[in-house]
Short mmCIF file of C-alpha atoms and ligand atoms in Angstrom, two decimals:
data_model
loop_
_atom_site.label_atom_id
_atom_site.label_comp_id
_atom_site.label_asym_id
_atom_site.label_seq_id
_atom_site.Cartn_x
_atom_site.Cartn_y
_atom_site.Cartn_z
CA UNK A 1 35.93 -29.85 82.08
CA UNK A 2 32.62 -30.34 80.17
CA UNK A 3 30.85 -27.09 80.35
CA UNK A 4 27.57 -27.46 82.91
CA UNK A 5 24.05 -27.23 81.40
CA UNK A 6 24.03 -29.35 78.84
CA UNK A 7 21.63 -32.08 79.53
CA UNK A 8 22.45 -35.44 80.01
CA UNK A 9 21.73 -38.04 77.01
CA UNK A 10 22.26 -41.54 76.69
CA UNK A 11 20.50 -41.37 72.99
CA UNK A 12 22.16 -38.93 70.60
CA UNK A 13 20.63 -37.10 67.79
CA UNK A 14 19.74 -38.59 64.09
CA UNK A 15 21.08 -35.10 62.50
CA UNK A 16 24.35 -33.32 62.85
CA UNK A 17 24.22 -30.76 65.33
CA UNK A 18 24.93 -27.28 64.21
CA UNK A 19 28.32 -26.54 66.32
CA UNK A 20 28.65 -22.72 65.98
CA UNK A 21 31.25 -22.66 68.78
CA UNK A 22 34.68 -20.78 67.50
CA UNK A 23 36.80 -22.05 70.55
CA UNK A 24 37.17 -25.47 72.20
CA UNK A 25 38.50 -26.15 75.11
CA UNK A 26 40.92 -29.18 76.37
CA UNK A 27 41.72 -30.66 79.29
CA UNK A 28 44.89 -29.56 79.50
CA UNK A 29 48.65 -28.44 77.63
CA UNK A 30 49.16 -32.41 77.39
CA UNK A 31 46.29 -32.87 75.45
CA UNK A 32 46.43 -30.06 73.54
CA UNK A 33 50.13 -31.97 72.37
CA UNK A 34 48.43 -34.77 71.57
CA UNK A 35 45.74 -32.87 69.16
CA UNK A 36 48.50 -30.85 67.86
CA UNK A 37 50.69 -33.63 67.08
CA UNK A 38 47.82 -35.99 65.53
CA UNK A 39 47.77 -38.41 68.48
CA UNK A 40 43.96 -37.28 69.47
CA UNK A 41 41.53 -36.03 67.30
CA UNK A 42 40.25 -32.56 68.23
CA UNK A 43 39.31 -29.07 67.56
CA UNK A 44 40.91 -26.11 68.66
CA UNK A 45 39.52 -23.10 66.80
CA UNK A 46 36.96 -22.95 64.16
CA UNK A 47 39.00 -21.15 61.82
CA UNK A 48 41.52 -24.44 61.59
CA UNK A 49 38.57 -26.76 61.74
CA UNK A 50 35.24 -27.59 63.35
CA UNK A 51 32.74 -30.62 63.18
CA UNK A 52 30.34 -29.53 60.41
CA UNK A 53 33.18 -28.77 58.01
CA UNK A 54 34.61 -32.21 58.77
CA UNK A 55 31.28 -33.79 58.39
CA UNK A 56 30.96 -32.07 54.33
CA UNK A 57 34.20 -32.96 53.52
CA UNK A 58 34.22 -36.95 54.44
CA UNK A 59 30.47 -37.05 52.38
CA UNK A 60 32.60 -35.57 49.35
CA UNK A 61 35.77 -37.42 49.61
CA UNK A 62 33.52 -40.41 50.19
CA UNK A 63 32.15 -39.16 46.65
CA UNK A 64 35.21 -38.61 44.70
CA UNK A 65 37.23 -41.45 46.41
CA UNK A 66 39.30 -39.50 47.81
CA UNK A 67 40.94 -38.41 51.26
CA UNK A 68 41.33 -35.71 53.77
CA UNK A 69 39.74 -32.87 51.92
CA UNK A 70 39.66 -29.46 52.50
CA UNK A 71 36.19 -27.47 52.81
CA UNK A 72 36.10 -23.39 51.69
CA UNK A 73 34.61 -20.48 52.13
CA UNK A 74 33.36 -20.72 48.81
CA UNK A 75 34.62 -22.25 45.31
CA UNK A 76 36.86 -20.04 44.86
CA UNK A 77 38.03 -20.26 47.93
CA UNK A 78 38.95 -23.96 46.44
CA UNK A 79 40.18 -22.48 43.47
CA UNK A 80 42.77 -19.97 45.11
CA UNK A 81 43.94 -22.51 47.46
CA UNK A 82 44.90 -24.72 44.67
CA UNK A 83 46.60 -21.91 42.50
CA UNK A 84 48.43 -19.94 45.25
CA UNK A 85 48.76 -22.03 48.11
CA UNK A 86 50.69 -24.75 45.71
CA UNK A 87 52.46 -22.79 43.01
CA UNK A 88 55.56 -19.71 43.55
CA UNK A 89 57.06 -17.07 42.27
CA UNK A 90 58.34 -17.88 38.39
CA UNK A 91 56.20 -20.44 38.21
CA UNK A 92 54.34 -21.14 35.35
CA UNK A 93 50.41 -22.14 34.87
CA UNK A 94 48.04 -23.40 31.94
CA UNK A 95 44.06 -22.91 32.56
CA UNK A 96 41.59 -23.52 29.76
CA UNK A 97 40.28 -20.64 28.09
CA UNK A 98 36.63 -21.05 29.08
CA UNK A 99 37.07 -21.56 32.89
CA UNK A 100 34.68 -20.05 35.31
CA UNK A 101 34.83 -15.93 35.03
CA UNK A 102 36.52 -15.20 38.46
CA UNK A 103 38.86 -18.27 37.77
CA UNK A 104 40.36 -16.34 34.42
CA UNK A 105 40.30 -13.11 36.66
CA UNK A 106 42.67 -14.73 39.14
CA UNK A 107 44.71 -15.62 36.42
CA UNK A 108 44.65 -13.16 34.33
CA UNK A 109 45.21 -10.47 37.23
CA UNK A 110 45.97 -11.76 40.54
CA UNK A 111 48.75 -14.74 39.67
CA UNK A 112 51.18 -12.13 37.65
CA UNK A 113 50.84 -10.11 40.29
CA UNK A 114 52.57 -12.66 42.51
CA UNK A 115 55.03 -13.85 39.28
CA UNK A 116 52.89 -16.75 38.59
CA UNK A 117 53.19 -16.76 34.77
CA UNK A 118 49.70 -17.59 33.08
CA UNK A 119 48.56 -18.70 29.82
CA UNK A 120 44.94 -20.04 28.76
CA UNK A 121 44.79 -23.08 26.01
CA UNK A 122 41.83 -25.34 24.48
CA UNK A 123 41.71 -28.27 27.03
CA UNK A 124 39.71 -29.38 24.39
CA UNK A 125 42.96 -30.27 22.47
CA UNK A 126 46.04 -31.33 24.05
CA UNK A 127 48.22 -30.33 21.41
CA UNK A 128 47.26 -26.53 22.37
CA UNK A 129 47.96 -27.25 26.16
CA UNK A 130 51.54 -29.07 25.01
CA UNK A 131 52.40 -26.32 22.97
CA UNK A 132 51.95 -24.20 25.93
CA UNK A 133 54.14 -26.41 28.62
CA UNK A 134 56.83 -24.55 29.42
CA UNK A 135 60.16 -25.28 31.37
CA UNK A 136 58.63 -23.51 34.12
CA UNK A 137 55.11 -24.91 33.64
CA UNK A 138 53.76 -26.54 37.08
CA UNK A 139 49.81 -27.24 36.73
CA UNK A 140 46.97 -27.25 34.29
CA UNK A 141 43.97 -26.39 35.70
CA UNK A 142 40.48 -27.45 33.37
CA UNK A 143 37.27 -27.74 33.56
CA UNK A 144 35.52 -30.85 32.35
CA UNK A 145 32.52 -29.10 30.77
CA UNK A 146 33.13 -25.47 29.61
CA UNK A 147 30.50 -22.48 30.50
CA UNK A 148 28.20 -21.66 28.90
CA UNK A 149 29.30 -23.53 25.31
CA UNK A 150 29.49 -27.18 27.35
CA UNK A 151 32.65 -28.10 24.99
CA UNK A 152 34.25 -31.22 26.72
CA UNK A 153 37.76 -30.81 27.53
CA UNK A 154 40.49 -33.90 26.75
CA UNK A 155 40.73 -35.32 30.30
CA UNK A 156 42.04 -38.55 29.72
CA UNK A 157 44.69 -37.40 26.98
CA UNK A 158 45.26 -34.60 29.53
CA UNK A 159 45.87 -36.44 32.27
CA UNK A 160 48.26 -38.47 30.18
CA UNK A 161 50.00 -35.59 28.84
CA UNK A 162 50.50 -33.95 32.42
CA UNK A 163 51.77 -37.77 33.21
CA UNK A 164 54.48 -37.91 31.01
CA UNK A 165 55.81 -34.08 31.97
CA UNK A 166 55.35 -34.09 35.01
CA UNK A 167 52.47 -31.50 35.54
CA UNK A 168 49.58 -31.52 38.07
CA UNK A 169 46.38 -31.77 36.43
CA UNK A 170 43.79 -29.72 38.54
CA UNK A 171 40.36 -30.54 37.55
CA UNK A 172 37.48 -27.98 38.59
CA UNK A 173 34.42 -30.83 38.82
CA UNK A 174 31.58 -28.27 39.45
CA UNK A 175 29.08 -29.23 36.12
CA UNK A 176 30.12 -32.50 35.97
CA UNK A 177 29.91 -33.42 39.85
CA UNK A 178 30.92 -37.04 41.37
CA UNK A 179 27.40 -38.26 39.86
CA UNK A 180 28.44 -37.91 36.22
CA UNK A 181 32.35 -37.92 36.41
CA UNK A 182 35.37 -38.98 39.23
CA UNK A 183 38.53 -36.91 37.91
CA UNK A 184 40.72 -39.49 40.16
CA UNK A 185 39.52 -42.17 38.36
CA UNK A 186 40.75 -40.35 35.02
CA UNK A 187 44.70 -39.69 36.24
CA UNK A 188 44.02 -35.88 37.96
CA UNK A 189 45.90 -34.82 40.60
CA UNK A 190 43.24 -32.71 42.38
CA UNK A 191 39.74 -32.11 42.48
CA UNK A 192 38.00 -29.09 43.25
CA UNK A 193 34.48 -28.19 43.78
CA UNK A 194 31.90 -25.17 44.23
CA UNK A 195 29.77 -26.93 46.36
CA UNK A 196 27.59 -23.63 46.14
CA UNK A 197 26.12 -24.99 42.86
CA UNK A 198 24.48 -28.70 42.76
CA UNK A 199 26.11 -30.18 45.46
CA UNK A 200 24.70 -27.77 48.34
CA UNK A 201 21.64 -27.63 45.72
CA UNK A 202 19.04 -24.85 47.19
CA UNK A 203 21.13 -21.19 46.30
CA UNK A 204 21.36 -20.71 50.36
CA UNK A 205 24.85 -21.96 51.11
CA UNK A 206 28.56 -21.35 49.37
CA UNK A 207 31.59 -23.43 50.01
CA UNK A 208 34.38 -25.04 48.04
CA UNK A 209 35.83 -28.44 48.39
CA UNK A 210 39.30 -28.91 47.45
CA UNK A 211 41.67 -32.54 47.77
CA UNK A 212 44.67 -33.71 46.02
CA UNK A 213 45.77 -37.61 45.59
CA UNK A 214 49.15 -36.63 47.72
CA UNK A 215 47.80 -35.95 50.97
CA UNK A 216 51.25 -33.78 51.06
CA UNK A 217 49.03 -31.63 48.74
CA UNK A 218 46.13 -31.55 50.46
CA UNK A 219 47.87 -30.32 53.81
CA UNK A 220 49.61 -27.46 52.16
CA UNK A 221 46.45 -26.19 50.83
CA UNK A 222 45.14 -27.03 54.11
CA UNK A 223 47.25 -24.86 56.01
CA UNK A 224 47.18 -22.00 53.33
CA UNK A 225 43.33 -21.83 53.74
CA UNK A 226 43.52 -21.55 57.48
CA UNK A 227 46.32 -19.07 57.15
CA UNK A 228 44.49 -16.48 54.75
CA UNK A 229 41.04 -17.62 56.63
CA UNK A 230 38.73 -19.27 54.15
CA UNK A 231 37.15 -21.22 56.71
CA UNK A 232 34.01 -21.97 55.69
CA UNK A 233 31.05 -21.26 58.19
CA UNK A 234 29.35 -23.94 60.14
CA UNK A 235 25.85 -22.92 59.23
CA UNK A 236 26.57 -23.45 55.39
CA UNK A 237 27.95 -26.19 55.90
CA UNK A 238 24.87 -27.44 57.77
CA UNK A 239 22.79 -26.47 55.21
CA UNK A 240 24.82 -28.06 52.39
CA UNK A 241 25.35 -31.35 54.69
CA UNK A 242 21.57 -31.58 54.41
CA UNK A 243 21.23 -30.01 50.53
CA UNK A 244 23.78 -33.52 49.87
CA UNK A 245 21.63 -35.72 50.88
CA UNK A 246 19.41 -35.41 48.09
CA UNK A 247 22.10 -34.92 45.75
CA UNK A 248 22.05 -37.81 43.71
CA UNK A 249 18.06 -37.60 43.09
CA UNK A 250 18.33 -33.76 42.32
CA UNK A 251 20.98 -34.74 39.97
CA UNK A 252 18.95 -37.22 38.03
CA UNK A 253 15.83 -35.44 37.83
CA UNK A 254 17.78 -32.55 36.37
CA UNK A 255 19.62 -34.52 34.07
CA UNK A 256 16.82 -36.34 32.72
CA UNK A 257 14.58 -33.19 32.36
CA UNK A 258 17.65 -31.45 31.30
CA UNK A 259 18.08 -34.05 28.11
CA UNK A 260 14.35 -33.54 27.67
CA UNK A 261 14.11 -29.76 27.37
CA UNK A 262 17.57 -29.69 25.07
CA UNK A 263 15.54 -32.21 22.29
CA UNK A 264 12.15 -29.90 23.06
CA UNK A 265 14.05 -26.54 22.49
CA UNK A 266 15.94 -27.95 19.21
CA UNK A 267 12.27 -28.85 18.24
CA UNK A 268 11.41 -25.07 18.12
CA UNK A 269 10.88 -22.95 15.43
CA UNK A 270 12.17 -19.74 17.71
CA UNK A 271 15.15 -21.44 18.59
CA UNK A 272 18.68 -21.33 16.20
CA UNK A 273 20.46 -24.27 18.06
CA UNK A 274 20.88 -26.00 21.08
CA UNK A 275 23.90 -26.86 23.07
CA UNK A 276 23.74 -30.43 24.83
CA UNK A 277 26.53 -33.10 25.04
CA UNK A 278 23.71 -35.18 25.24
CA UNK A 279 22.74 -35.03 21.95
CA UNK A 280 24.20 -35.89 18.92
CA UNK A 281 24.11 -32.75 17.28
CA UNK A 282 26.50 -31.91 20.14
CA UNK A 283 30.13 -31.05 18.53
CA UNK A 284 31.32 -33.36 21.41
CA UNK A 285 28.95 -35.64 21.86
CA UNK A 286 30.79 -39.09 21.06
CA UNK A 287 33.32 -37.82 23.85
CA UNK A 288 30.94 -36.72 26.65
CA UNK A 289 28.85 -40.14 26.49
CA UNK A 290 32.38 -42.10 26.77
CA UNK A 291 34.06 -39.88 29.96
CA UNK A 292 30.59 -39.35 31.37
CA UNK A 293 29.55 -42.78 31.27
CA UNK A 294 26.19 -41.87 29.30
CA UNK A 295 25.39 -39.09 31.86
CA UNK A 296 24.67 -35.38 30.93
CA UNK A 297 24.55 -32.73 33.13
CA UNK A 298 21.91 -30.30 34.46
CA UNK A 299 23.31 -27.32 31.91
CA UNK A 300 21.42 -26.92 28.89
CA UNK A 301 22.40 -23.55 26.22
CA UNK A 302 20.73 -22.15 23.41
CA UNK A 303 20.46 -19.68 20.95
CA UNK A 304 16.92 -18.08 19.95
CA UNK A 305 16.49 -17.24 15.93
CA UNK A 306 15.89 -13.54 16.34
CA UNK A 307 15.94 -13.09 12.80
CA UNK A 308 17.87 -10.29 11.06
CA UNK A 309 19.10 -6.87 12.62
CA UNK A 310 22.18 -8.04 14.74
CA UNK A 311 23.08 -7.39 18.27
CA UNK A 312 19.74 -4.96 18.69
CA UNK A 313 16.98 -7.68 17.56
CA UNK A 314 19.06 -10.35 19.52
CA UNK A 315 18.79 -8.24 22.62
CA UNK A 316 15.10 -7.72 22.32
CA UNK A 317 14.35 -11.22 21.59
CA UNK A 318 16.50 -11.72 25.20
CA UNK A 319 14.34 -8.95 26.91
CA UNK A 320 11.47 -10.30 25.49
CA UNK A 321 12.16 -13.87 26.61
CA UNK A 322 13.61 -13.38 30.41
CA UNK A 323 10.26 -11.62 30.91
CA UNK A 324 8.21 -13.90 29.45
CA UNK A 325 9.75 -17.36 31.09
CA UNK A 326 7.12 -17.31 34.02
CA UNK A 327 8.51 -18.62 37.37
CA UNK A 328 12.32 -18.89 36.36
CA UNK A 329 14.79 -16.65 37.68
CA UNK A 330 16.99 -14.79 35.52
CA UNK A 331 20.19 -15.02 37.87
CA UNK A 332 23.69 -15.76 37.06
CA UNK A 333 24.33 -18.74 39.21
CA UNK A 334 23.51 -22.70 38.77
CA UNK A 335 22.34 -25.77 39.98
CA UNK A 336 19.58 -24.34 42.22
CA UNK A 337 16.33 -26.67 43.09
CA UNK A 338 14.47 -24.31 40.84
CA UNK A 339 15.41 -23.75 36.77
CA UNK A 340 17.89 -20.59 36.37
CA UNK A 341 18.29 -18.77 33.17
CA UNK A 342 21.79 -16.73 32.06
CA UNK A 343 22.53 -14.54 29.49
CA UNK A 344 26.43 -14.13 29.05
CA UNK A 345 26.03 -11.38 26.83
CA UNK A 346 25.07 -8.92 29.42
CA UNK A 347 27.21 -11.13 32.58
CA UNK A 348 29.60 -13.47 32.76
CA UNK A 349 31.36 -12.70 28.93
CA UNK A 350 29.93 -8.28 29.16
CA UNK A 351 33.74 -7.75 29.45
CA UNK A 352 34.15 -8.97 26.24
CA UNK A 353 33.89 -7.11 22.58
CA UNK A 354 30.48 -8.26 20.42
CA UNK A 355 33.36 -9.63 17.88
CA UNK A 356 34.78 -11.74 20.80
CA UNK A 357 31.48 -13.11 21.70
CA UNK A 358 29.96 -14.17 18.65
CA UNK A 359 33.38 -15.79 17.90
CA UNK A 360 32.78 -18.01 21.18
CA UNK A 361 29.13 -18.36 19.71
CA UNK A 362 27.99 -15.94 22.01
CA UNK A 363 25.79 -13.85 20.35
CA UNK A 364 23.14 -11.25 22.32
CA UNK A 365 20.44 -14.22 21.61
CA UNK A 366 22.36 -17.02 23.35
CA UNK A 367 20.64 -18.45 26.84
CA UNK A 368 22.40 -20.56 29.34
CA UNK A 369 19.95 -22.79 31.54
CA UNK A 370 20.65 -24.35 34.57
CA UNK A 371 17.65 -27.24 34.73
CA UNK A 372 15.99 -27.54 37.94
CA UNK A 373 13.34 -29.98 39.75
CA UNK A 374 10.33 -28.65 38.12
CA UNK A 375 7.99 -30.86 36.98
CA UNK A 376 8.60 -31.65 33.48
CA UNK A 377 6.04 -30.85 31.06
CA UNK A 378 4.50 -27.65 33.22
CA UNK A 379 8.87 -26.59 32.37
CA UNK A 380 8.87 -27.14 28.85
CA UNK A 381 5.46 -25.36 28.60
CA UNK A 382 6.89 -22.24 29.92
CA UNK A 383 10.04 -22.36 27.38
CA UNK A 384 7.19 -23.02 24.11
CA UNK A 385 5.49 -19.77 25.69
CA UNK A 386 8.42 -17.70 26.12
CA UNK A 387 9.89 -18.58 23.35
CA UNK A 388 7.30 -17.62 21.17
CA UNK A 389 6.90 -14.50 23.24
CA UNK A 390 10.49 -13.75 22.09
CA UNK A 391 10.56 -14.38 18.30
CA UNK A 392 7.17 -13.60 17.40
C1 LIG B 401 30.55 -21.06 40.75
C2 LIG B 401 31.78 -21.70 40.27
C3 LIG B 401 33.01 -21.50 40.91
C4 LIG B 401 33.14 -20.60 42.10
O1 LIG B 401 32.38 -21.03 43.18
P1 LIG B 401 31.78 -20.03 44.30
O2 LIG B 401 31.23 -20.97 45.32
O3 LIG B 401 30.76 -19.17 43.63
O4 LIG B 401 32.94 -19.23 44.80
C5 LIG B 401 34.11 -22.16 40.42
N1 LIG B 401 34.04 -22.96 39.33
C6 LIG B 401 32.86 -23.18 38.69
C7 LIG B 401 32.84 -24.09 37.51
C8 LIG B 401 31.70 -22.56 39.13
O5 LIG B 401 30.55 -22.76 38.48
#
């Protein structure tokens, strides 16, 4: 029976309703069959499913070309239904060695745990992931840009590779996003997202988005997601339902002012280098401008010239410069509507030695930027200013 009170409407409203309800009711055990057994469509209880979560995933699988995906609690969320609700014990797993932090963490702590075997390789270079393939080896799971160096990884002679041995390539589309790359289109298996970052857009919602080609796939991850509860909640998905429909101009204005500030940083005599596959000082440029079909991203990193005196000079030129970049916040996240600065010296890479770092070309003066809507020049302004701040 349709609950009394609600009023009557023969016009219906031009945005999604928010539908915080955790329980639905039918109309009775027959029709519950029918939902059960995919003859009606229907919700039952929000953990399994609820309109706002449907409504995020059909605008990304509309996006990626895909079908049927599955919306998390967060990206990792996505990440963990991928890696444990598809693989088993004694199976074996290759991840590139600069995936997202907690990524590595699952695989360097949680998957052995289970006696999923793990090893990390260059997706940069197939020949490092081949050399890895074992009998046992199921998946490789990559990232198409790296954080915060923005290498490119090998997708197409990845995919090709997983092809011919019969490996699920996994590819984590975050940085890249549906606007600048379609991993389906480039032989992967599955696609994952933090919708968190660009695709939600405003810092205020996290979810993950996770679909495979073999809707077989998708379903197991489904059901492993509503088994271990990452159901993601209606209100953020609300929110990022509305943070996607601006996604494609938020992604272009960041882009372009992202391309502008990389050539305006390299232009500075405070800055060492600049990391940008949109440039062609970029180690990988050639590469990105082919499998990103002349896009960039949003994700811009650099180095400040702090002189002589090591590790100490390179971490006052950072003090100096997080407090002198007026109006950007110095948090570790990305693809906020407003420009966000990291410094993976002191977060996402701490765990590692100084050696480590600088051998990743991490040193205490490297910056990681996530671009944002600002406008333009008033932006670059505040980079000359802190900049000069820093290394004066
Ligand atoms: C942030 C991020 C994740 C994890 O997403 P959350 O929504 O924070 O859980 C996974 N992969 C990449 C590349 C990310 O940037």
């Amino acid at each position: 029976m349709r609950p009394e009170g609600l009023p009557e409407s023969s016009s219906w409203p031009v945005v999604t309703p928010l539908s915080p309800s955790v329980v639905y009711s039918s109309q009775s055990p027959d029709a519950l069959d029918d939902q059960y057994e995919g003859r009606a469509q229907g919700f039952t209880y929000s953990r399994e499913g609820h309109p706002n979560a449907q409504v995020v995933a059909a605008r990304l699988d509309a996006m990626e070309g895909a079908e049927g995906g599955v919306v998390t609690g967060s990206g990792m969320g996505a990440v963990s239904a991928v890696l444990m609700g598809l693989l088993k014990t004694g199976d074996h797993v290759i991840g590139g060695n600069q995936l997202y932090g907690r990524s590595l963490r699952l695989m360097a702590e949680d998957l052995p745990r289970l006696g999923i075997a793990t090893t990390l390789a260059d997706p940069g270079d197939v020949a490092s992931v081949e050399a890895a393939i074992r009998p046992e080896t199921k998946m490789v799971l990559v990232e198409v840009l790296s954080n915060p160096t923005l290498r490119l990884a090998d997708i197409d002679g990845l995919a090709a590779l997983c092809k011919a041995k019969g490996l699920l390539l996994v590819v984590d589309n975050t940085f890249t996003t549906p606007r600048a790359f379609r991993p389906f289109d480039h032989g992967a298996d599955i696609v994952l997202h933090s919708i968190t970052k660009l695709l939600a857009g405003h810092s205020d919602a996290m979810l993950g988005y996770v679909v495979a080609k073999d809707p077989a796939l998708t379903e197991r991850m489904r059901i492993f997601s509503v088994t271990t509860g990452m159901t993601p909640s209606p209100f953020d998905c609300w929110l990022a339902e509305r943070g996607m429909l601006s996604f494609d101009l938020r992604f272009d204005r960041a882009e372009a002012t992202a391309a502008r500030l990389a050539d305006h940083l390299a232009a500075q005599a405070g800055v060492k280098r600049v990391l940008y596959p949109g440039r062609a000082d970029h180690p990988d440029h050639a590469g990105a401008m082919a499998l990103l079909d002349s896009h960039g991203c949003n994700m811009v990193s650099f180095e400040l010239d702090f002189g002589e005196g090591g590790a100490r000079a390179g971490r006052a030129a950072a003090n100096a410069f997080a407090r002198a970049a007026e109006g950007l916040s110095f948090a570790p996240t990305l693809g906020d509507a407003g420009t966000t600065l990291s410094h993976p010296a002191s977060s996402s890479h701490r765990g590692l030695t100084a050696e480590a770092r600088e051998a990743l070309g991490m040193s205490e003066g490297f910056f990681r930027v996530s671009v944002g809507l600002e406008e333009p020049e008033a932006l670059l302004a505040v980079f000359t200013r802190a900049i000069a701040a820093a290394t004066a």
